[in-house]
Coordinates of C-alpha atoms in Angstrom, one line a residue:
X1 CA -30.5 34.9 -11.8
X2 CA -28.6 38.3 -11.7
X3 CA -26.2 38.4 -14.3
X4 CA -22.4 38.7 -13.1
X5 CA -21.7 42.7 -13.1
X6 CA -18.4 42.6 -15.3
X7 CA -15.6 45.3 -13.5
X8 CA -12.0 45.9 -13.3
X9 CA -11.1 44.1 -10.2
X10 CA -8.7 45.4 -8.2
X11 CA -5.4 43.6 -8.8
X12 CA -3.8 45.4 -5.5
X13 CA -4.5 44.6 -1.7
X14 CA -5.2 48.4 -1.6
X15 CA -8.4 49.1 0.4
X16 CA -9.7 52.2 -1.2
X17 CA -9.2 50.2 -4.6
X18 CA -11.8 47.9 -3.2
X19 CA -14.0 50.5 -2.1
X20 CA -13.9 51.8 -5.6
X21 CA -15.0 48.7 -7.0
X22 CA -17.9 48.0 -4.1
X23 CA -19.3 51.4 -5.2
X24 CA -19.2 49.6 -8.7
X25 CA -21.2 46.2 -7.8
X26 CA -23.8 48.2 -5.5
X27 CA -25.0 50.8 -8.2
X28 CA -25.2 47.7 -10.7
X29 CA -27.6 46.3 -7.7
X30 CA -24.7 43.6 -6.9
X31 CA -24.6 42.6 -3.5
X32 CA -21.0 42.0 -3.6
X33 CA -20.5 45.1 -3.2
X34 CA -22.4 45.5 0.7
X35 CA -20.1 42.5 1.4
X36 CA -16.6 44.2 0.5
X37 CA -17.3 46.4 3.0
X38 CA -18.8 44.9 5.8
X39 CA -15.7 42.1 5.7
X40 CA -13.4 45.2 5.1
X41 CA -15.1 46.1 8.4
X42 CA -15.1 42.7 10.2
X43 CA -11.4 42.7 9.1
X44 CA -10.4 45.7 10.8
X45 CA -12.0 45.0 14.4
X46 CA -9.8 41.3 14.4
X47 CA -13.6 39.7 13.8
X48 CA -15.1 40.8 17.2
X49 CA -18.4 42.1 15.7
X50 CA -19.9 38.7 15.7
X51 CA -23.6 40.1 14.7
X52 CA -21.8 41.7 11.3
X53 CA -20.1 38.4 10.6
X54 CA -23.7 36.7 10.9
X55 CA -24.7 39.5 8.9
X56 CA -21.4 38.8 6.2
X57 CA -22.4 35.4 5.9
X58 CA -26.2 36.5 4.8
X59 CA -25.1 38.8 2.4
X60 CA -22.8 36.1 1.1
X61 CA -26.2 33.8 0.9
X62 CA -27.3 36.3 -1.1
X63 CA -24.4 37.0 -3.3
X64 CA -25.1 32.7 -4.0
X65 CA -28.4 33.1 -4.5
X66 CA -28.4 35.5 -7.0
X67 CA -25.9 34.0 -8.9
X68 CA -27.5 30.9 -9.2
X69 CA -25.1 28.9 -6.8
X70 CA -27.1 28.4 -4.2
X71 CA -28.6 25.0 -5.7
X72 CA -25.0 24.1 -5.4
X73 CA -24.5 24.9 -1.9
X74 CA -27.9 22.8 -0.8
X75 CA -26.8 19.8 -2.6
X76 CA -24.2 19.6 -0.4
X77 CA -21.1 19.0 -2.5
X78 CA -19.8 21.8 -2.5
X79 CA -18.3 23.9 0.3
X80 CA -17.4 28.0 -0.2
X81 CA -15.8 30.2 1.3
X82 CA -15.7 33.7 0.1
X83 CA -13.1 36.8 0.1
X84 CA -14.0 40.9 -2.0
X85 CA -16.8 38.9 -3.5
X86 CA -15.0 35.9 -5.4
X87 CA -14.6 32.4 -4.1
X88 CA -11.5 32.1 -1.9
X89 CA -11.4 28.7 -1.4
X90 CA -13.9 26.1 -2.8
X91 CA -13.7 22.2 -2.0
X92 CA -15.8 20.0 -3.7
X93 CA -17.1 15.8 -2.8
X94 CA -19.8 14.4 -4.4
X95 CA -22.7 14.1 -1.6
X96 CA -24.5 10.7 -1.4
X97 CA -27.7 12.1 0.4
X98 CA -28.7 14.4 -2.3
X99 CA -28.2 12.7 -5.5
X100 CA -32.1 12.3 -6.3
X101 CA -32.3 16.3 -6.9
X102 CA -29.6 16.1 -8.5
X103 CA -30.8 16.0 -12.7
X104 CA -32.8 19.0 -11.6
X105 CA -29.9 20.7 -10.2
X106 CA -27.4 20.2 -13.6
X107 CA -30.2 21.2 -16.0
X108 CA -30.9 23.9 -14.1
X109 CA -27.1 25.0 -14.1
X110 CA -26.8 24.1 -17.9
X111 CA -29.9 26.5 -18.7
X112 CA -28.5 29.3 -16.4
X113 CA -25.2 29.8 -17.0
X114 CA -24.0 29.4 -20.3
X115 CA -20.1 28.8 -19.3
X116 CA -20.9 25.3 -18.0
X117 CA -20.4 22.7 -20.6
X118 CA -22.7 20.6 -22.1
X119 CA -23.1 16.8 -20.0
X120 CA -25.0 13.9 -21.1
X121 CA -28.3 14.3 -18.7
X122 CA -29.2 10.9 -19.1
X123 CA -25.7 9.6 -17.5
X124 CA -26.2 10.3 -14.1
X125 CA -22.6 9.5 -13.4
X126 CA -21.8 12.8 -16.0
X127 CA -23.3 15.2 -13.6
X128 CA -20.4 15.8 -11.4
X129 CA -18.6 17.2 -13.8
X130 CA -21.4 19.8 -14.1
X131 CA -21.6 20.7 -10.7
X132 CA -17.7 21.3 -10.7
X133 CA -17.7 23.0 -14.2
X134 CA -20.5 25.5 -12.8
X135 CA -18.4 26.9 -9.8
X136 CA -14.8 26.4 -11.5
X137 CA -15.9 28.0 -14.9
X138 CA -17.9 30.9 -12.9
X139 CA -16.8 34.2 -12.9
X140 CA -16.8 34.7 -9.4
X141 CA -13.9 32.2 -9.1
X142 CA -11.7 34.4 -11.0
X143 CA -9.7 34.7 -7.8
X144 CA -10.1 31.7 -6.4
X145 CA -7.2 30.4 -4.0
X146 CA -8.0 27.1 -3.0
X147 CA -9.5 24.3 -5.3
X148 CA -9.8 21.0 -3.7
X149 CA -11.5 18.3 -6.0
X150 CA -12.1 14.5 -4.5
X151 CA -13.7 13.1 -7.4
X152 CA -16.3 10.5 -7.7
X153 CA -16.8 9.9 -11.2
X154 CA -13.4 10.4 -12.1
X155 CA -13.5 9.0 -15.7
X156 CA -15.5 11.7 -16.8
X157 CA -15.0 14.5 -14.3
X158 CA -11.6 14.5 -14.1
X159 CA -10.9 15.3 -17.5
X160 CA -13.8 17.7 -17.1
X161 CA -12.3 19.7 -14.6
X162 CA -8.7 19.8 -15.9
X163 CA -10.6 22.1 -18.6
X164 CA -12.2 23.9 -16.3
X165 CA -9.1 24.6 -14.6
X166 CA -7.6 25.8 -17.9
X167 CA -10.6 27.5 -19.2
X168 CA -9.9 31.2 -17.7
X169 CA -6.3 32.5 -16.0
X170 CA -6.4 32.2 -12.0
X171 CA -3.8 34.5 -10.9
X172 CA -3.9 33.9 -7.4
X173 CA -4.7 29.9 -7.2
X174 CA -1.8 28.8 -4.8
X175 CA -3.0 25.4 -3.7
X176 CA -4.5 22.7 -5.5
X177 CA -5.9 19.2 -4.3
X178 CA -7.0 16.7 -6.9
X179 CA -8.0 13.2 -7.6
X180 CA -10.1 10.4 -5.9
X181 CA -10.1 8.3 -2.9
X182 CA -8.7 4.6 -2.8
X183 CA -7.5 2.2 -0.2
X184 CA -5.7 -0.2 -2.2
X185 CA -3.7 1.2 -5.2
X186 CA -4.9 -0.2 -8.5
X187 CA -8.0 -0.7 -7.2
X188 CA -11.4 -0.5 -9.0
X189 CA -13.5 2.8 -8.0
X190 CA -17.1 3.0 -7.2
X191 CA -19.2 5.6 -9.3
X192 CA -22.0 7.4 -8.0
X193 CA -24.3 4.8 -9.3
X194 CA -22.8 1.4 -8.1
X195 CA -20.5 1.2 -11.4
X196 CA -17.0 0.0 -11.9
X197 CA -13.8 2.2 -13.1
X198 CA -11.0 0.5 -13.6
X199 CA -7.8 3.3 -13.1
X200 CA -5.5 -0.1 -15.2
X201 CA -8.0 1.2 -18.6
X202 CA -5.7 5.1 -18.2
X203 CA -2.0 3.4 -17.8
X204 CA -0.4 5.1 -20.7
X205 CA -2.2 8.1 -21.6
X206 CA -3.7 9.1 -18.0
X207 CA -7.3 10.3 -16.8
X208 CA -6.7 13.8 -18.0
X209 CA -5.6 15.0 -21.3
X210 CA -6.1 19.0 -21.1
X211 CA -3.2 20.3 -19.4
X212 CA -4.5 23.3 -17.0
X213 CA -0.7 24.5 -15.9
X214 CA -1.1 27.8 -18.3
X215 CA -3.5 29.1 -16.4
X216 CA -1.9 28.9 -13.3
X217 CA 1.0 30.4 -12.6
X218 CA 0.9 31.3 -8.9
X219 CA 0.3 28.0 -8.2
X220 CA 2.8 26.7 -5.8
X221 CA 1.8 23.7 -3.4
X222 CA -0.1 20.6 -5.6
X223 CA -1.7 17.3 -4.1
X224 CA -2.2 14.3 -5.7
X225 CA -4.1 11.3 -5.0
X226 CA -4.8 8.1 -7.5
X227 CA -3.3 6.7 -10.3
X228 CA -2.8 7.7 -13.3
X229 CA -4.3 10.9 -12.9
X230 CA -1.9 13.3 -15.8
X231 CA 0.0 12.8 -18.6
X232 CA 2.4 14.9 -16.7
X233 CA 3.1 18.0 -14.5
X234 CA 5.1 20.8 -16.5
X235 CA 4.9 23.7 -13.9
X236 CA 8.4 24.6 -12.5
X237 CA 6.6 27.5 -10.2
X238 CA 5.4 24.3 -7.8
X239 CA 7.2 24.2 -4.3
X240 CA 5.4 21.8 -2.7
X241 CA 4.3 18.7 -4.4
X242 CA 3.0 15.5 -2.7
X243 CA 1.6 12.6 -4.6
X244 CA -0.4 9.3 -3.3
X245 CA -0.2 7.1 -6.1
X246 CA 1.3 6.9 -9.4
X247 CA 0.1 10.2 -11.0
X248 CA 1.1 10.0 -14.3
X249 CA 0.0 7.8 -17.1
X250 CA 3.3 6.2 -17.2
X251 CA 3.4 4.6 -13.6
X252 CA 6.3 7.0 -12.2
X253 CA 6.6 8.5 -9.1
X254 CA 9.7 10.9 -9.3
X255 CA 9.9 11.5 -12.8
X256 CA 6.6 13.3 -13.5
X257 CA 7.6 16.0 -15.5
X258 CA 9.1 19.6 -15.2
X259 CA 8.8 20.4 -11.2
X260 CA 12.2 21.9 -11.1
X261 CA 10.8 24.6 -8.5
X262 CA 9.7 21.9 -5.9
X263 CA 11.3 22.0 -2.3
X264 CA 9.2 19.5 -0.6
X265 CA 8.5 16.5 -2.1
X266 CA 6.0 13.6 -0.4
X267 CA 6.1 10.4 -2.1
X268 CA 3.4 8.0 -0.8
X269 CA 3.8 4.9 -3.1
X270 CA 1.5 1.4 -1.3
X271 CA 1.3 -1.4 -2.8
X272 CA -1.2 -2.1 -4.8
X273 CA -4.3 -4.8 -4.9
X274 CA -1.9 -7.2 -7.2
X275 CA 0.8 -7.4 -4.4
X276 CA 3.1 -5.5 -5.7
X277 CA 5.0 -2.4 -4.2
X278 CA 7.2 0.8 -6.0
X279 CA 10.2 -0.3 -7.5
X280 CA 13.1 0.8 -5.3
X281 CA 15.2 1.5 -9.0
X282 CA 12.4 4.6 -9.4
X283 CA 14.7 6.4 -7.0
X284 CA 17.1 6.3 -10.0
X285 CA 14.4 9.4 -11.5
X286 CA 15.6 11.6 -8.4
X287 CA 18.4 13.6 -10.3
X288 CA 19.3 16.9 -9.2
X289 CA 18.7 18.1 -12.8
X290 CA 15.3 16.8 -12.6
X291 CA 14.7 18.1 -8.8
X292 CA 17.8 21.0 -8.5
X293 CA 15.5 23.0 -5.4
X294 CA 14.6 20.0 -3.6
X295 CA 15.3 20.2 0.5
X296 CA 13.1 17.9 1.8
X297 CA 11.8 14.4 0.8
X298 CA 9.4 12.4 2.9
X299 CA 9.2 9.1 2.0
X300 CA 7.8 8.0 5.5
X301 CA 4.2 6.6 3.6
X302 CA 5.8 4.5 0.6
X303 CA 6.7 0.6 0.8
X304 CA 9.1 -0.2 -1.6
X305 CA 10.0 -3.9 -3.4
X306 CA 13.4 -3.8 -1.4
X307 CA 14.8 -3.8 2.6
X308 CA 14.8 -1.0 4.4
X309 CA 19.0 -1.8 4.0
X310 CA 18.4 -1.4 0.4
X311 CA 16.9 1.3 0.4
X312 CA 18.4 2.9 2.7
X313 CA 21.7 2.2 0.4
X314 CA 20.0 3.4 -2.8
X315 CA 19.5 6.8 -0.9
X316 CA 23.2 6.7 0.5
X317 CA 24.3 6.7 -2.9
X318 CA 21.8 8.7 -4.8
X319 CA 22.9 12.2 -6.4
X320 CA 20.3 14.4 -5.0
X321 CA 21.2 12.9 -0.9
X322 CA 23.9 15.9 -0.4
X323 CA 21.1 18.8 -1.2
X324 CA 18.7 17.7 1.3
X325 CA 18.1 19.1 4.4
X326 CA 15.5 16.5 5.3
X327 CA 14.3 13.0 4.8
X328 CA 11.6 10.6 6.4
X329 CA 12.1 7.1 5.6
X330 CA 9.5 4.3 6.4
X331 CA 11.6 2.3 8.8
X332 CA 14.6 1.5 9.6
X333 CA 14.7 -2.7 10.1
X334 CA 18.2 -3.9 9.5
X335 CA 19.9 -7.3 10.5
X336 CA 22.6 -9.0 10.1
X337 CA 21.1 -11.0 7.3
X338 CA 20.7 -8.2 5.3
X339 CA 23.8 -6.8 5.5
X340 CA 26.2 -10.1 5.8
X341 CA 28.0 -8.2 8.7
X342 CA 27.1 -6.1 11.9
X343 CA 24.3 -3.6 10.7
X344 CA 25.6 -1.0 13.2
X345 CA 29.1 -0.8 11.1
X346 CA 27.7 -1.1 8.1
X347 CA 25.5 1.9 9.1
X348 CA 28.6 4.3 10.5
X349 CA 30.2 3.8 7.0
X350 CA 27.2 5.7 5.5
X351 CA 26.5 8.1 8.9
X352 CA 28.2 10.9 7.1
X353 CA 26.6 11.3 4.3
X354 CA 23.5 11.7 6.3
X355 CA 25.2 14.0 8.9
X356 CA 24.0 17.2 6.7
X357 CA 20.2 16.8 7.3
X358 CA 17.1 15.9 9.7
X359 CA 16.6 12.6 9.5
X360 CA 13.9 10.8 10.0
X361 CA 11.5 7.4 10.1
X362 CA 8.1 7.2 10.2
X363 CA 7.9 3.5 11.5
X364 CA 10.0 1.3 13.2
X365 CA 13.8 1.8 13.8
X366 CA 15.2 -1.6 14.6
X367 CA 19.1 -2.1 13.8
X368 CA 20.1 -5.8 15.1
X369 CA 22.7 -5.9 17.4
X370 CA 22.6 -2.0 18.2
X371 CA 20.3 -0.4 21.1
X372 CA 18.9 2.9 20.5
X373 CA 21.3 5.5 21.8
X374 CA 24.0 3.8 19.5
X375 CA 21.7 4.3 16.3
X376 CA 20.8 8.0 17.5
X377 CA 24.4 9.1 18.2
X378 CA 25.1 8.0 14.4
X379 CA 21.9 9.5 13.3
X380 CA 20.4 12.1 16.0
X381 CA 16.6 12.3 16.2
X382 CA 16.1 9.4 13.7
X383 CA 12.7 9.0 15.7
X384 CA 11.5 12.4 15.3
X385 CA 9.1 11.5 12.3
X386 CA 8.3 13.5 9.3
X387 CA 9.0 17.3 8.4
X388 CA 6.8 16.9 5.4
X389 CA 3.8 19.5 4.9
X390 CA 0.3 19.3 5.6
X391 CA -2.2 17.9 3.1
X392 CA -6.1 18.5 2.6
X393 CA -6.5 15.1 0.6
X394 CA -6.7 12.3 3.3
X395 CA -7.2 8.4 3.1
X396 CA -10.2 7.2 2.4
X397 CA -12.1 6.5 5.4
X398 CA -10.1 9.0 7.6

C-alpha cells in the first residue's frame, strides 16, 4: 500500500492552486494527482467526455487501491464518491453478503493503516467499527462533505465512530446522517450476528460518549435516527436538524442541547413498542431562547399522547408559534367532543395566530361540523403537506 503523500491542500476553489498541488501528488507517484486534472477537465466540458469520466473513475480505482481501500469498496459497505482526490461524500451500511471475508478484511486494515484503532478480532460484531474507523480516520477524508452512517452494531460502533469523527478537523463536512434503523421505537436491534441490543440499557448516558462537534464547524444540516444516540448536540452552526427518535440519553426531543442556529427542525417522535407516544408537555422545551432562528417545524411524522385539539392548542399558545413561517402537523381530527363546542369556532378563535405562516398537515384534516372550504379559508393550504427538508436516513424497509 502507497503511503498517503502528505501536501498543503489547497484551501481555495482556485484551479491553478489545484494544479499546483496535482504536480505535487504525481512527482510523489500519487495518482491523485492524474485525477485532479482529468475531473478539472470533465468539469469544464459540463461532463460530455463520457470516455474521460470512465477513465476518472479508473484512476479513482486506482487512487483506492493504492491506499488500501479497495478491500472496503468490494465488501460492499461502503459507497465513495470522490472530489481533488479526497472523499466527497462517503455512506456507509453494513453488507450481509460479504461478512465471511470480513475478519480478513479488518486485520488487514488494522496491519495497514496504523490510524484505525485497535478492535477485538474475535467479536465479529466489533468489526464495523473498523471498517468505519479505516475510511473516517483516513487522510483522504480530510475533506470529506458527506458522512452518512446506518449502523449495525451500534453498541460498539457508534461510540466508535463519534471518535472518529472527532479524531482530525473536517472543515468542509456540511451534512451528517447517523444512527440505526428501527421500526418500532424502543425496540430491540439485531447485530450482525443474530444478537440482541437493547437501546432501554443507554437511557441516561446515551450510545455515544465522545462528543465530535469540535471538529466540525461547517457542519450545518444533521440527521438523526434511534434512541438514545448522544448525550447531547452542542453545535449552534446547525441549520437544519431532523431527528427520528429520542436522540439524547435523556428521552427529549426538543431540548437536546445548544442548536440555537437551527431553522428547520423535523421532529418524528412514534410510539414506541410499549404503547406509549411523545408527551405533548415536551413542546414545553420549544422556547425561543432555546430555538431563537427557528422558521420551520415539521411535526407531520410524530404521534403525540394528546388530540390533535390538544395539540393543536399547545401550539396556539406556545412562545416560539409567532416566529414560524412554517408548520406541518400530523392531522387535524377535531369534534365536538373534544372541544365541548363547535370545532369550527373554536378553531377561528386561534386562526390568527396561525395567519403568519404555511400551514400544514400531513394526514387527515377532519373538523366536525365544518366542510373543507370553511377550514381552508381559516387556514389556506392546510392540505399542502410538509415544507420540511429532504433526508438521506429513511425507514427501515423503505
Amino acid at each position: 500500500m502507497r503511503s498517503f503523500v502528505v501536501a498543503d491542500v489547497p484551501e481555495t476553489d482556485d484551479a491553478e492552486a489545484w494544479f499546483t498541488y496535482a504536480d505535487v501528488l504525481t512527482a510523489a507517484g500519487d495518482p491523485r494527482g492524474a485525477a485532479i486534472r482529468l475531473e478539472h477537465a470533465c468539469d469544464a466540458d459540463g461532463g460530455a467526455a463520457g470516455g474521460d469520466r470512465a477513465r476518472l473513475a479508473g484512476l479513482y480505482a486506482e487512487v483506492e487501491r493504492q491506499l488500501g481501500l479497495d478491500g472496503l469498496r468490494t465488501d460492499g459497505s461502503w459507497r465513495f464518491t470522490w472530489r481533488r482526490g479526497f472523499l466527497d461524500e462517503a455512506r456507509f451500511a453494513l453488507a450481509e453478503d460479504t461478512g465471511a471475508g470480513r475478519r480478513a478484511l479488518v486485520e488487514g486494515l488494522l496491519a495497514d493503516h496504523p490510524w484505525v484503532a485497535a478492535v477485538d478480532l474475535t467479536d465479529p460484531e466489533c468489526w464495523e467499527g473498523a471498517l468505519i474507523d479505516a475510511v473516517l480516520s483516513h487522510p483522504v477524508a480530510h475533506r470529506l462533505r458527506v458522512p452518512e452512517l446506518r449502523l449495525t452494531d451500534y453498541h460498539h460502533s457508534a461510540e466508535h465512530s463519534a471518535r472518529s469523527l472527532a479524531g482530525a478537523p473536517r472543515p468542509r463536512l456540511e451534512h451528517l446522517s447517523f444512527g440505526y434503523g428501527f421500526e418500532f421505537l424502543y425496540e430491540d436491534g439485531r447485530t450482525s450476528t443474530g444478537g440482541r441490543i437493547d437501546p432501554m440499557d443507554y437511557h441516561g448516558d446515551g450510545l455515544v460518549q465522545t462528543a465530535p462537534w469540535d471538529s466540525l464547524p461547517a457542519l450545518r444540516t444533521l440527521e438523526l435516527q434511534g434512541a438514545f444516540l448522544l448525550g447531547s448536540i452542542l453545535h449552534d452552526g446547525l441549520t437544519r436538524l431532523r431527528v427520528r427518535g429520542p436522540a439524547t440519553g435523556d428521552g427529549a426531543y426538543f431540548d437536546l442541547g445548544s442548536t440555537r442556529g437551527v431553522e428547520s427542525l423535523v421532529v418524528e417522535a412514534e410510539c414506541d413498542v410499549f404503547g406509549g407516544c411523545c408527551p405533548v408537555e415536551q413542546l414545553d422545551e420549544l422556547t425561543t431562547a432555546g430555538f431563537p432562528a427557528l422558521k420551520h417545524l415539521d411535526l407531520g411524522g410524530s404521534e403525540f399522547d394528546a388530540t390533535s385539539f390538544e395539540l393543536f392548542s399547545a401550539l396556539a399558545e406556545s412562545p416560539i408559534l409567532p416566529q414560524l413561517e412554517s408548520l406541518t402537523l400530523p392531522d387535524l381530527r377535531i369534534g365536538r367532543s373534544d372541544c365541548e363546542g363547535e370545532p369550527l369556532v373554536v378553531l377561528s378563535r386561534w386562526a390568527p395566530s396561525f395567519a403568519h405562516l404555511a400551514l400544514g398537515v400531513r394526514g387527515t384534516v377532519d373538523v366536525e361540523g365544518a366542510d373543507g372550504p370553511e377550514v381552508d379559508r381559516l387556514f389556506p393550504g392546510i392540505g399542502a403537506g410538509s415544507l420540511a427538508m429532504g433526508t438521506a436516513v429513511e425507514r427501515e424497509g423503505d
